[in-house]
Short mmCIF file of C-alpha atoms (C1' of nucleotides) in Angstrom, two decimals:
data_model
loop_
_atom_site.label_atom_id
_atom_site.label_comp_id
_atom_site.label_asym_id
_atom_site.label_seq_id
_atom_site.Cartn_x
_atom_site.Cartn_y
_atom_site.Cartn_z
CA MET A 741 5.00 7.20 42.31
CA LYS A 742 3.89 4.29 44.47
CA SER A 743 6.14 3.09 47.24
CA ARG A 744 3.72 0.33 48.15
CA PRO A 745 5.07 -3.20 47.63
CA GLN A 746 3.88 -4.83 44.43
CA LYS A 747 3.83 -8.56 43.83
CA ARG A 748 4.84 -9.80 40.39
CA VAL A 749 2.29 -11.75 38.42
CA THR A 750 3.94 -15.01 37.46
CA ALA A 751 2.67 -18.53 37.04
CA GLU A 752 3.87 -19.26 40.57
CA SER A 753 2.55 -16.21 42.38
CA ARG A 754 -0.77 -16.58 40.62
CA ALA A 755 -1.15 -20.18 41.75
CA LYS A 756 -0.13 -19.21 45.24
CA GLU A 757 -2.74 -16.48 45.52
CA LYS A 758 -5.41 -18.84 44.30
CA SER A 759 -4.75 -21.52 46.90
CA ALA A 760 -4.30 -19.04 49.70
CA SER A 761 -7.90 -18.03 50.16
CA PRO A 762 -7.89 -16.80 53.77
CA GLY A 763 -10.05 -18.52 56.39
CA GLY A 764 -10.93 -21.34 54.04
CA ARG A 765 -13.68 -19.41 52.29
CA PRO A 766 -14.97 -20.95 49.04
CA LYS A 767 -13.02 -19.69 46.06
CA GLY A 768 -15.77 -18.07 44.05
CA THR A 769 -17.08 -15.91 46.87
CA GLU A 770 -14.02 -13.95 47.98
CA LYS A 771 -15.07 -10.83 49.75
CA THR A 772 -11.83 -8.96 49.12
CA LEU A 773 -10.34 -8.03 45.78
CA ASN A 774 -7.40 -9.91 44.31
CA ARG A 775 -4.87 -8.65 41.90
CA GLN A 776 -5.95 -11.47 39.62
CA THR A 777 -9.62 -10.55 40.06
CA VAL A 778 -8.88 -7.00 39.01
CA VAL A 779 -6.85 -8.08 35.98
CA ALA A 780 -9.56 -10.52 34.95
CA ALA A 781 -12.20 -7.81 35.23
CA ALA A 782 -10.04 -5.49 33.15
CA LEU A 783 -9.74 -8.14 30.43
CA GLU A 784 -13.53 -8.66 30.47
CA GLU A 785 -14.01 -4.93 30.14
CA ILE A 786 -11.70 -4.82 27.13
CA ASP A 787 -13.31 -7.89 25.59
CA ARG A 788 -16.69 -6.23 25.84
CA GLY A 789 -16.04 -2.65 24.85
CA GLY A 790 -12.56 -2.52 23.39
CA LEU A 791 -9.64 -0.42 24.53
CA GLU A 792 -11.59 2.78 23.95
CA ALA A 793 -14.11 1.82 26.60
CA PHE A 794 -11.45 0.65 29.02
CA SER A 795 -10.73 2.76 32.04
CA VAL A 796 -9.78 2.12 35.62
CA ARG A 797 -13.07 3.63 36.64
CA ASN A 798 -15.06 1.27 34.43
CA VAL A 799 -13.25 -1.71 35.86
CA ALA A 800 -14.11 -0.43 39.32
CA LYS A 801 -17.75 -0.10 38.32
CA ARG A 802 -17.72 -3.66 37.02
CA LEU A 803 -16.33 -4.85 40.35
CA GLY A 804 -18.68 -2.69 42.38
CA VAL A 805 -15.93 -0.79 44.17
CA TYR A 806 -14.41 2.66 44.19
CA PRO A 807 -11.85 3.51 41.49
CA THR A 808 -9.20 3.87 44.14
CA ALA A 809 -9.74 0.29 45.26
CA VAL A 810 -8.71 -0.86 41.78
CA ALA A 811 -5.75 1.47 41.84
CA TRP A 812 -4.59 -0.15 45.04
CA HIS A 813 -4.21 -3.54 43.35
CA ALA A 814 -3.13 -2.38 39.93
CA ALA A 815 -0.44 0.17 40.77
CA SER A 816 -1.09 2.01 37.51
CA ARG A 817 -3.18 1.89 34.41
CA GLY A 818 -0.16 0.89 32.34
CA GLN A 819 0.76 -1.97 34.61
CA LEU A 820 -2.83 -3.16 34.55
CA LEU A 821 -2.78 -3.27 30.76
CA ALA A 822 0.51 -5.17 30.79
CA ASP A 823 -1.01 -7.71 33.17
CA VAL A 824 -4.04 -8.02 30.92
CA VAL A 825 -1.79 -9.00 28.01
CA THR A 826 -0.01 -11.54 30.16
CA LEU A 827 -3.33 -13.03 31.22
CA ALA A 828 -4.63 -13.22 27.66
CA LEU A 829 -1.45 -14.92 26.48
CA VAL A 830 -1.29 -17.47 29.26
CA ASP A 831 -0.95 -21.06 28.00
CA VAL A 832 0.36 -20.08 24.57
CA ARG A 833 3.31 -22.37 25.03
CA PRO A 834 2.59 -25.65 23.25
CA PRO A 835 2.15 -28.54 25.70
CA GLY A 836 3.83 -31.94 25.58
CA PHE A 837 6.63 -33.09 23.36
CA HIS A 838 7.25 -32.58 19.67
CA ASP A 839 8.90 -34.54 16.93
CA SER A 840 10.36 -31.56 15.11
CA TRP A 841 11.28 -27.95 15.79
CA GLN A 842 9.22 -26.97 12.78
CA GLY A 843 6.17 -28.56 14.35
CA TYR A 844 6.81 -26.76 17.61
CA LEU A 845 7.03 -23.39 15.87
CA ARG A 846 3.89 -24.07 13.82
CA GLN A 847 2.00 -24.88 17.00
CA THR A 848 3.33 -21.76 18.71
CA PHE A 849 2.17 -19.58 15.83
CA HIS A 850 -1.28 -21.17 15.86
CA ARG A 851 -1.72 -21.08 19.62
CA PHE A 852 -0.61 -17.45 19.79
CA ARG A 853 -3.09 -16.49 17.10
CA GLU A 854 -5.88 -18.38 18.83
CA ALA A 855 -5.14 -16.54 22.05
CA VAL A 856 -5.42 -13.19 20.29
CA ARG A 857 -8.54 -14.36 18.50
CA ARG A 858 -10.15 -15.06 21.86
CA HIS A 859 -9.36 -11.50 22.98
CA PRO A 860 -9.04 -9.53 19.75
CA ASN A 861 -9.37 -6.15 21.42
CA ILE A 862 -5.98 -6.53 23.06
CA ALA A 863 -4.32 -6.64 19.63
CA PRO A 864 -3.00 -3.07 19.83
CA LEU A 865 -1.28 -3.97 23.10
CA ILE A 866 0.66 -7.08 22.17
CA GLY A 867 3.33 -5.30 20.20
CA THR A 868 3.61 -2.63 22.83
CA GLN A 869 3.28 -4.37 26.16
CA MET A 870 5.06 -7.62 25.48
CA LEU A 871 8.44 -6.34 24.48
CA ALA A 872 9.55 -5.15 27.79
CA ASN A 873 7.16 -7.01 29.99
CA PRO A 874 8.79 -8.77 32.92
CA THR A 875 5.55 -10.60 33.56
CA VAL A 876 5.78 -12.54 30.33
CA GLU A 877 6.27 -16.16 31.09
CA LEU A 878 9.83 -17.38 30.93
CA GLU A 879 8.53 -20.83 30.03
CA PHE A 880 7.33 -19.47 26.71
CA ILE A 881 10.70 -17.97 25.95
CA GLU A 882 12.63 -21.05 27.04
CA GLY A 883 10.39 -23.20 24.85
CA LEU A 884 11.15 -21.10 21.79
CA LEU A 885 14.87 -21.10 22.54
CA ALA A 886 14.78 -24.88 22.97
CA SER A 887 13.13 -25.45 19.61
CA LEU A 888 15.55 -23.10 17.88
CA HIS A 889 18.50 -24.73 19.64
CA HIS A 890 17.20 -28.06 18.44
CA ALA A 891 17.13 -26.59 14.95
CA GLY A 892 20.84 -25.97 15.26
CA PHE A 893 21.01 -22.32 16.27
CA SER A 894 23.36 -21.11 18.95
CA GLY A 895 25.07 -17.92 20.02
CA THR A 896 24.16 -14.73 18.23
CA ARG A 897 22.28 -16.66 15.55
CA LEU A 898 20.05 -18.10 18.27
CA VAL A 899 19.30 -14.56 19.40
CA ALA A 900 18.53 -13.46 15.85
CA ALA A 901 16.27 -16.44 15.22
CA TYR A 902 14.40 -15.85 18.47
CA ASN A 903 13.83 -12.19 17.64
CA ALA A 904 12.67 -13.18 14.18
CA VAL A 905 10.06 -15.55 15.61
CA LEU A 906 8.62 -12.89 17.92
CA ALA A 907 8.66 -10.23 15.21
CA ALA A 908 6.79 -12.53 12.85
CA ILE A 909 4.24 -13.88 15.28
CA VAL A 910 3.40 -10.51 16.80
CA GLY A 911 3.45 -8.66 13.51
CA PHE A 912 0.84 -10.80 11.85
CA THR A 913 -1.60 -11.20 14.71
CA ALA A 914 -1.41 -7.60 15.91
CA GLN A 915 -2.33 -6.35 12.47
CA GLU A 916 -4.87 -9.03 11.66
CA PHE A 917 -6.96 -8.25 14.74
CA ALA A 918 -6.29 -4.55 15.03
CA PRO A 919 -9.53 -2.63 15.52
CA LEU A 920 -11.24 -0.63 12.83
CA PRO A 921 -11.76 3.08 13.31
CA PRO A 922 -14.69 3.35 15.72
CA GLU A 923 -16.28 6.43 14.19
CA GLN A 924 -19.38 4.99 12.57
CA THR A 925 -17.79 1.87 11.19
CA SER A 926 -20.31 1.15 8.48
CA GLN A 927 -19.81 4.57 6.93
CA TRP A 928 -16.06 4.16 7.05
CA GLN A 929 -16.37 0.73 5.45
CA GLU A 930 -18.30 2.27 2.60
CA GLU A 931 -15.65 4.94 2.06
CA MET A 932 -12.93 2.29 2.07
CA ARG A 933 -14.71 0.17 -0.52
CA GLU A 934 -15.39 3.13 -2.74
CA ARG A 935 -11.79 4.20 -2.58
CA LEU A 936 -10.55 0.75 -3.51
CA ALA A 937 -13.10 0.45 -6.28
CA GLY A 938 -11.92 3.76 -7.71
CA VAL A 939 -8.23 2.83 -7.96
CA GLN A 940 -6.91 3.79 -11.37
CA ARG A 941 -5.38 1.01 -13.42
CA VAL A 942 -3.04 3.48 -15.10
CA ARG A 943 -1.29 4.44 -11.89
CA TYR A 944 -1.78 1.27 -9.87
CA PRO A 945 -2.00 -1.64 -12.30
CA LEU A 946 -1.28 -4.45 -9.88
CA LEU A 947 -3.60 -3.03 -7.27
CA ALA A 948 -6.38 -2.64 -9.82
CA ASP A 949 -5.91 -6.04 -11.44
CA ASN A 950 -5.85 -7.87 -8.13
CA MET A 951 -8.40 -5.84 -6.23
CA LYS A 952 -10.88 -8.68 -5.97
CA LEU A 953 -8.27 -10.86 -4.33
CA LEU A 954 -6.79 -8.10 -2.18
CA GLY A 955 -9.98 -6.42 -1.01
CA ASN A 956 -10.66 -7.23 2.64
CA LYS A 957 -7.90 -9.86 2.50
CA ALA A 958 -4.72 -7.76 2.55
CA PHE A 959 -3.35 -5.45 5.23
CA THR A 960 -4.27 -1.78 4.73
CA LEU A 961 -6.80 -2.85 2.11
CA ARG A 962 -9.46 -4.18 4.47
CA TRP A 963 -12.73 -2.90 5.83
CA GLN A 964 -13.05 -5.66 8.41
CA ASN A 965 -10.51 -7.08 10.84
CA GLY A 966 -9.57 -10.65 11.70
CA SER A 967 -12.57 -11.20 13.93
CA GLU A 968 -14.95 -10.87 11.02
CA ALA A 969 -12.66 -11.65 8.10
CA PRO A 970 -9.82 -13.93 9.26
CA LEU A 971 -6.74 -14.22 7.05
CA ASP A 972 -6.36 -17.97 7.42
CA ALA A 973 -4.73 -18.68 4.09
CA SER A 974 -2.23 -15.85 4.41
CA PHE A 975 -1.37 -16.91 7.94
CA GLU A 976 -0.63 -20.48 6.91
CA ALA A 977 1.50 -19.22 4.03
CA PHE A 978 3.29 -16.84 6.37
CA ILE A 979 4.23 -19.68 8.71
CA GLU A 980 5.64 -21.73 5.86
CA ILE A 981 7.54 -18.77 4.44
CA PHE A 982 9.05 -18.04 7.79
CA ILE A 983 10.01 -21.61 8.64
CA ALA A 984 11.52 -22.12 5.20
CA GLY A 985 13.55 -18.99 5.80
CA LEU A 986 14.77 -20.30 9.14
CA GLU A 987 15.78 -23.61 7.54
CA ARG A 988 17.80 -21.67 5.02
CA PHE A 989 19.30 -19.34 7.64
CA ARG A 990 20.45 -22.41 9.55
CA SER A 991 22.76 -23.50 6.77
CA VAL A 992 24.35 -20.19 5.74
CA GLY A 993 26.75 -17.81 7.39
CA MET B 1244 -20.45 12.48 15.15
CA LYS B 1245 -19.22 15.11 12.77
CA SER B 1246 -21.18 15.91 9.65
CA ARG B 1247 -18.61 18.46 8.55
CA PRO B 1248 -16.80 17.59 5.29
CA GLN B 1249 -13.35 16.12 5.82
CA LYS B 1250 -10.65 16.09 3.20
CA ARG B 1251 -8.54 12.97 2.86
CA VAL B 1252 -4.82 13.30 3.43
CA THR B 1253 -3.13 11.86 0.39
CA ALA B 1254 -0.02 12.71 -1.54
CA GLU B 1255 -2.14 14.71 -3.94
CA SER B 1256 -4.29 16.63 -1.49
CA ARG B 1257 -1.27 17.44 0.61
CA ALA B 1258 0.59 18.94 -2.33
CA LYS B 1259 -2.50 20.88 -3.30
CA GLU B 1260 -2.87 22.43 0.15
CA LYS B 1261 0.77 23.36 0.17
CA SER B 1262 0.69 25.27 -3.09
CA ALA B 1263 -2.62 26.93 -2.31
CA SER B 1264 -1.46 29.39 0.30
CA PRO B 1265 -4.12 32.06 0.07
CA GLY B 1266 -3.25 35.60 -0.97
CA GLY B 1267 0.28 34.65 -1.88
CA ARG B 1268 1.51 34.88 1.70
CA PRO B 1269 4.93 33.33 2.38
CA LYS B 1270 4.59 29.68 3.32
CA GLY B 1271 6.05 29.76 6.80
CA THR B 1272 3.85 32.54 8.10
CA GLU B 1273 0.33 31.27 7.51
CA LYS B 1274 -2.08 32.96 9.83
CA THR B 1275 -4.70 30.24 9.69
CA LEU B 1276 -4.30 26.63 10.68
CA ASN B 1277 -3.89 23.87 8.13
CA ARG B 1278 -4.74 20.26 8.51
CA GLN B 1279 -1.11 19.53 7.73
CA THR B 1280 0.06 22.07 10.29
CA VAL B 1281 -2.04 20.39 12.95
CA VAL B 1282 -0.79 16.92 12.05
CA ALA B 1283 2.81 18.13 12.02
CA ALA B 1284 2.36 19.72 15.44
CA ALA B 1285 0.85 16.48 16.73
CA LEU B 1286 3.86 14.53 15.48
CA GLU B 1287 6.22 17.00 17.14
CA GLU B 1288 4.30 16.64 20.37
CA ILE B 1289 4.62 12.85 20.21
CA ASP B 1290 8.29 13.07 19.28
CA ARG B 1291 8.93 15.22 22.31
CA GLY B 1292 6.83 13.63 25.02
CA GLY B 1293 5.67 10.28 23.71
CA LEU B 1294 2.13 9.06 23.33
CA GLU B 1295 1.48 9.51 27.04
CA ALA B 1296 2.00 13.23 26.78
CA PHE B 1297 -0.02 13.52 23.60
CA SER B 1298 -3.43 15.13 23.79
CA VAL B 1299 -5.49 17.32 21.56
CA ARG B 1300 -5.23 20.03 24.17
CA ASN B 1301 -1.44 19.88 24.22
CA VAL B 1302 -1.30 20.15 20.47
CA ALA B 1303 -3.54 23.20 20.73
CA LYS B 1304 -1.24 24.71 23.34
CA ARG B 1305 1.72 24.10 21.04
CA LEU B 1306 -0.10 25.90 18.24
CA GLY B 1307 -1.31 28.71 20.47
CA VAL B 1308 -4.98 28.09 19.80
CA TYR B 1309 -8.01 26.76 21.61
CA PRO B 1310 -8.46 22.97 21.76
CA THR B 1311 -11.58 23.27 19.67
CA ALA B 1312 -9.63 24.88 16.85
CA VAL B 1313 -7.56 21.71 16.60
CA ALA B 1314 -10.69 19.60 16.74
CA TRP B 1315 -12.04 21.48 13.79
CA HIS B 1316 -9.14 20.35 11.57
CA ALA B 1317 -8.60 16.92 13.02
CA ALA B 1318 -12.15 15.57 13.18
CA SER B 1319 -11.18 13.27 16.04
CA ARG B 1320 -8.27 12.24 18.17
CA GLY B 1321 -8.14 8.85 16.46
CA GLN B 1322 -8.07 10.35 13.00
CA LEU B 1323 -5.32 12.71 14.07
CA LEU B 1324 -3.20 9.80 15.26
CA ALA B 1325 -3.80 7.94 12.01
CA ASP B 1326 -2.67 11.01 10.08
CA VAL B 1327 0.42 11.25 12.27
CA VAL B 1328 1.41 7.72 11.30
CA THR B 1329 0.88 8.52 7.64
CA LEU B 1330 3.06 11.60 7.95
CA ALA B 1331 5.83 9.73 9.74
CA LEU B 1332 5.83 7.00 7.11
CA VAL B 1333 5.84 9.31 4.12
CA ASP B 1334 8.61 8.53 1.63
CA VAL B 1335 9.17 4.98 2.83
CA ARG B 1336 8.78 3.71 -0.69
CA PRO B 1337 12.23 3.16 -2.19
CA PRO B 1338 12.96 5.63 -5.00
CA GLY B 1339 14.27 4.86 -8.46
CA PHE B 1340 14.68 1.49 -10.13
CA HIS B 1341 16.06 -1.77 -8.83
CA ASP B 1342 17.91 -4.68 -10.27
CA SER B 1343 16.23 -7.33 -8.16
CA TRP B 1344 13.06 -7.80 -6.15
CA GLN B 1345 15.21 -8.90 -3.23
CA GLY B 1346 17.01 -5.56 -3.33
CA TYR B 1347 13.74 -3.70 -3.41
CA LEU B 1348 12.44 -5.55 -0.37
CA ARG B 1349 15.69 -5.05 1.53
CA GLN B 1350 15.48 -1.31 0.87
CA THR B 1351 11.85 -1.21 1.93
CA PHE B 1352 12.67 -2.91 5.21
CA HIS B 1353 15.53 -0.51 5.88
CA ARG B 1354 13.63 2.62 4.93
CA PHE B 1355 10.65 1.64 7.01
CA ARG B 1356 12.86 1.05 10.02
CA GLU B 1357 14.63 4.37 9.50
CA ALA B 1358 11.29 6.16 9.41
CA VAL B 1359 10.28 4.60 12.72
CA ARG B 1360 13.69 5.35 14.17
CA ARG B 1361 13.17 9.02 13.35
CA HIS B 1362 9.87 8.96 15.25
CA PRO B 1363 10.21 6.07 17.67
CA ASN B 1364 7.33 7.17 19.87
CA ILE B 1365 4.83 6.31 17.17
CA ALA B 1366 5.88 2.64 17.34
CA PRO B 1367 2.77 1.57 19.28
CA LEU B 1368 0.62 3.06 16.53
CA ILE B 1369 2.06 1.48 13.41
CA GLY B 1370 0.55 -1.94 13.99
CA THR B 1371 -2.75 -0.40 14.97
CA GLN B 1372 -3.28 2.54 12.69
CA MET B 1373 -1.79 1.28 9.45
CA LEU B 1374 -3.90 -1.79 8.93
CA ALA B 1375 -7.10 -0.10 8.09
CA ASN B 1376 -5.84 3.31 7.22
CA PRO B 1377 -7.20 4.69 3.98
CA THR B 1378 -4.62 7.46 4.14
CA VAL B 1379 -1.75 5.06 3.63
CA GLU B 1380 -0.11 5.72 0.34
CA LEU B 1381 -1.17 3.49 -2.49
CA GLU B 1382 2.22 4.01 -4.08
CA PHE B 1383 3.83 2.10 -1.25
CA ILE B 1384 1.45 -0.82 -1.70
CA GLU B 1385 1.77 -0.84 -5.48
CA GLY B 1386 5.54 -0.87 -5.14
CA LEU B 1387 5.49 -3.91 -2.91
CA LEU B 1388 3.07 -5.71 -5.20
CA ALA B 1389 5.28 -4.91 -8.19
CA SER B 1390 8.38 -6.36 -6.57
CA LEU B 1391 6.51 -9.48 -5.50
CA HIS B 1392 4.99 -9.82 -8.94
CA HIS B 1393 8.45 -9.52 -10.38
CA ALA B 1394 9.47 -12.32 -8.02
CA GLY B 1395 6.91 -14.51 -9.69
CA PHE B 1396 3.93 -14.27 -7.35
CA SER B 1397 0.42 -13.85 -8.62
CA GLY B 1398 -3.13 -14.48 -7.49
CA THR B 1399 -3.68 -15.65 -3.93
CA ARG B 1400 0.03 -16.26 -3.46
CA LEU B 1401 0.68 -12.61 -4.27
CA VAL B 1402 -1.79 -11.66 -1.55
CA ALA B 1403 -0.13 -14.00 0.92
CA ALA B 1404 3.34 -12.71 0.10
CA TYR B 1405 2.20 -9.11 0.47
CA ASN B 1406 0.63 -9.79 3.85
CA ALA B 1407 3.80 -11.58 4.92
CA VAL B 1408 5.94 -8.56 4.05
CA LEU B 1409 3.78 -6.19 6.08
CA ALA B 1410 3.53 -8.58 9.02
CA ALA B 1411 7.31 -8.93 9.09
CA ILE B 1412 8.21 -5.30 8.64
CA VAL B 1413 5.69 -3.98 11.14
CA GLY B 1414 6.29 -6.74 13.66
CA PHE B 1415 9.98 -6.10 14.02
CA THR B 1416 9.99 -2.33 14.07
CA ALA B 1417 6.95 -1.93 16.30
CA GLN B 1418 8.54 -4.11 18.93
CA GLU B 1419 12.05 -2.81 18.56
CA PHE B 1420 11.02 0.77 19.24
CA ALA B 1421 8.13 0.15 21.59
CA PRO B 1422 8.40 2.38 24.67
CA LEU B 1423 9.54 1.18 28.05
CA PRO B 1424 7.17 1.45 30.99
CA PRO B 1425 7.29 5.12 31.97
CA GLU B 1426 7.06 4.60 35.71
CA GLN B 1427 10.54 5.54 36.82
CA THR B 1428 12.40 3.77 34.07
CA SER B 1429 15.71 3.39 35.84
CA GLN B 1430 14.09 1.53 38.70
CA TRP B 1431 12.25 -0.73 36.29
CA GLN B 1432 15.49 -1.36 34.40
CA GLU B 1433 17.12 -2.49 37.61
CA GLU B 1434 14.27 -4.88 38.36
CA MET B 1435 14.47 -6.31 34.88
CA ARG B 1436 18.21 -6.90 35.11
CA GLU B 1437 17.89 -8.51 38.51
CA ARG B 1438 15.15 -10.79 37.30
CA LEU B 1439 17.19 -11.91 34.32
CA ALA B 1440 20.29 -12.38 36.44
CA GLY B 1441 18.32 -14.58 38.82
CA VAL B 1442 17.05 -17.01 36.17
CA GLN B 1443 17.57 -20.58 37.36
CA ARG B 1444 19.65 -22.77 35.10
CA VAL B 1445 17.72 -25.84 36.28
CA ARG B 1446 14.40 -24.59 34.96
CA TYR B 1447 15.59 -22.38 32.12
CA PRO B 1448 18.89 -23.77 30.86
CA LEU B 1449 18.98 -22.06 27.49
CA LEU B 1450 17.92 -18.74 28.94
CA ALA B 1451 20.56 -18.97 31.62
CA ASP B 1452 23.35 -20.12 29.35
CA ASN B 1453 22.68 -17.41 26.77
CA MET B 1454 21.73 -14.58 29.07
CA LYS B 1455 24.74 -12.48 28.18
CA LEU B 1456 23.81 -12.64 24.51
CA LEU B 1457 20.07 -12.27 25.08
CA GLY B 1458 20.08 -9.54 27.71
CA ASN B 1459 18.99 -6.22 26.19
CA LYS B 1460 19.23 -7.80 22.73
CA ALA B 1461 16.15 -10.00 22.59
CA PHE B 1462 12.45 -9.09 22.68
CA THR B 1463 10.90 -9.32 26.15
CA LEU B 1464 14.40 -9.59 27.62
CA ARG B 1465 15.39 -5.93 27.25
CA TRP B 1466 15.62 -2.96 29.53
CA GLN B 1467 16.14 -0.47 26.71
CA ASN B 1468 14.33 -0.08 23.41
CA GLY B 1469 15.62 0.37 19.89
CA SER B 1470 16.37 4.06 20.35
CA GLU B 1471 19.06 3.31 22.91
CA ALA B 1472 19.91 -0.28 22.03
CA PRO B 1473 19.18 -0.94 18.34
CA LEU B 1474 18.91 -4.54 17.21
CA ASP B 1475 20.88 -4.09 14.01
CA ALA B 1476 22.27 -7.60 13.72
CA SER B 1477 18.94 -9.25 14.40
CA PHE B 1478 17.21 -6.98 11.91
CA GLU B 1479 19.65 -7.85 9.14
CA ALA B 1480 19.26 -11.53 9.91
CA PHE B 1481 15.50 -11.15 9.95
CA ILE B 1482 15.51 -9.65 6.47
CA GLU B 1483 17.60 -12.49 5.09
CA ILE B 1484 15.47 -15.12 6.81
CA PHE B 1485 12.35 -13.59 5.39
CA ILE B 1486 13.64 -13.17 1.85
CA ALA B 1487 15.03 -16.69 1.81
CA GLY B 1488 11.59 -17.88 2.89
CA LEU B 1489 9.94 -15.96 0.06
CA GLU B 1490 12.37 -17.44 -2.45
CA ARG B 1491 11.42 -20.87 -1.24
CA PHE B 1492 7.70 -20.09 -1.18
CA ARG B 1493 7.96 -19.03 -4.79
CA SER B 1494 8.92 -22.50 -5.96
CA VAL B 1495 6.53 -24.66 -3.93
CA GLY B 1496 2.78 -25.27 -4.00
"C1'" DA C 82 -14.71 28.86 6.73
"C1'" DC C 83 -12.44 29.16 10.85
"C1'" DC C 84 -11.86 30.26 15.62
"C1'" DT C 85 -13.24 31.71 20.58
"C1'" DG C 86 -15.25 30.50 24.84
"C1'" DA C 87 -17.95 28.03 28.04
"C1'" DA C 88 -19.64 23.71 29.31
"C1'" DC C 89 -20.27 18.49 29.83
"C1'" DA C 90 -19.16 14.13 31.17
"C1'" DC C 91 -15.41 11.93 31.74
"C1'" DC C 92 -10.34 10.44 33.19
"C1'" DG C 93 -5.96 8.57 36.43
"C1'" DT C 94 -4.02 9.42 40.57
"C1'" DT C 95 -3.37 11.84 45.27
"C1'" DC C 96 -4.39 11.97 49.86
"C1'" DA C 97 -6.66 11.50 54.28
"C1'" DA C 98 -9.68 8.85 56.68
"C1'" DG C 99 -11.81 4.77 58.10
"C1'" DT C 100 -11.84 -0.46 59.50
"C1'" DA D 1159 -4.03 -4.69 54.55
"C1'" DC D 1160 -7.71 -3.01 52.11
"C1'" DC D 1161 -11.30 0.16 50.99
"C1'" DT D 1162 -14.18 4.64 51.17
"C1'" DG D 1163 -14.67 9.31 49.93
"C1'" DA D 1164 -13.40 13.75 48.42
"C1'" DA D 1165 -10.44 16.30 45.62
"C1'" DC D 1166 -7.06 17.67 41.76
"C1'" DA D 1167 -5.61 18.51 37.38
"C1'" DC D 1168 -6.55 16.78 33.45
"C1'" DC D 1169 -9.17 14.87 29.03
"C1'" DG D 1170 -12.12 14.76 24.10
"C1'" DT D 1171 -15.99 16.60 22.25
"C1'" DT D 1172 -20.49 19.49 22.13
"C1'" DC D 1173 -22.50 23.63 21.24
"C1'" DA D 1174 -23.41 28.49 20.60
"C1'" DA D 1175 -21.39 32.53 19.41
"C1'" DG D 1176 -18.45 35.43 16.98
"C1'" DT D 1177 -15.87 37.09 12.50
#
DNA sequence: ACCTGAACACCGTTCAAGT
DNA sequence: ACCTGAACACCGTTCAAGT
């Protein structure tokens, strides 16, 4: 239980910290640790070695300080991970103006996926740490609400549509880039392929008949994740399915 | 790196183990540990204390054995967690026959959500451990493929539709039941409410105007998760949005 | 085959002490 | 305010030894 005051990481506070380098020292050569420096180092650590390799102590090693120095800025391991997600998802909100709400949603889906693609090892966190994360940018949420409002949703249907967008966007990307089991991957891959090759047509006709199309291209039937075998076609289809569903949902009820 | 032989947990192997209680001893009083006993104990441990409390050593304590005895059956912590997800999601496949593919999908969505509701603390795992989990039941996959085939999908569009179903179903439930930050929850809840109450209408008009509807009912704007504040209405809407989208996707391209 | 028991190299977080 | 340094109660997994 920390009683120490903790600043929130928001777009504003982050910009403020950046410009407030004490004594006018050049930005790149800060002698003291920032909260943003620590979070950035944590993200680098995860990018390099995955969540398995991540630890407060490793981040400290990367920064050349004692583990307790990291703890001072990060408050807790959980909070640090939440901040890492926020950092990785910065700038997902589509910039500029848009002609249609469908176009805005398509861009949001694509930009979100690109953000996860840049930091695939955070995939297991986005479903977990975003939900109840006060550090998530309100601009992103307001942008989604605006596009859905423009589509004609209001009241409880606006809430439902918003939840549907987040469920869809997080569900696809989290699974697409989820890590493979680390225990000797190549061996596991071989097992997976053998198992799929041995599927009996009698019991699983559709699986067997479509195995060539499904293998490594369908969730739970893959031996590589989105970093090595991206599901581009399925993602595009998913966006169109979802938007078509929203268009329909708009006109019923 | 274990070279020891590891059995796969499938519907078949599980049934086999069950019926093969050595020496005809009554089922409840096995003296030796099973793989299924260990997995069940792990799930109980997670149900009780969440993923934070989970450890191989705690499971061992629960079973009254040394940590290394658990390790012998579980191969690794990661594999144990994967098996836990498989156990929690057993029987999600809708039973019996169905009049329409839409009805089958609706049931699948509901049954999946009920399974997660029964074990909400596994929510962070379902997006991570299902994707590439060879222990996931092929019956579940075949069932989904059958309903989508019945809807008229085949080839690459069948693959896309299947991926869309899993993305949707996992995305909603994983987020709905994702755990709140453990660090003194009530204090965090207060912070969250204050932050949402203080949203400026000038910058975030839609957020501000709909805060009463959104608060605790929309992803990233909640201070409770699905166990305490279920998102029933949004879930029902989500299902209809998604199915309507599939119906549309069927007739284009 | 299955478990004990000790051991190894970690881990997050605390607390007191320095500056 | 920010960091060192030692310490605490853990952790997953190994290995050798028992039965």
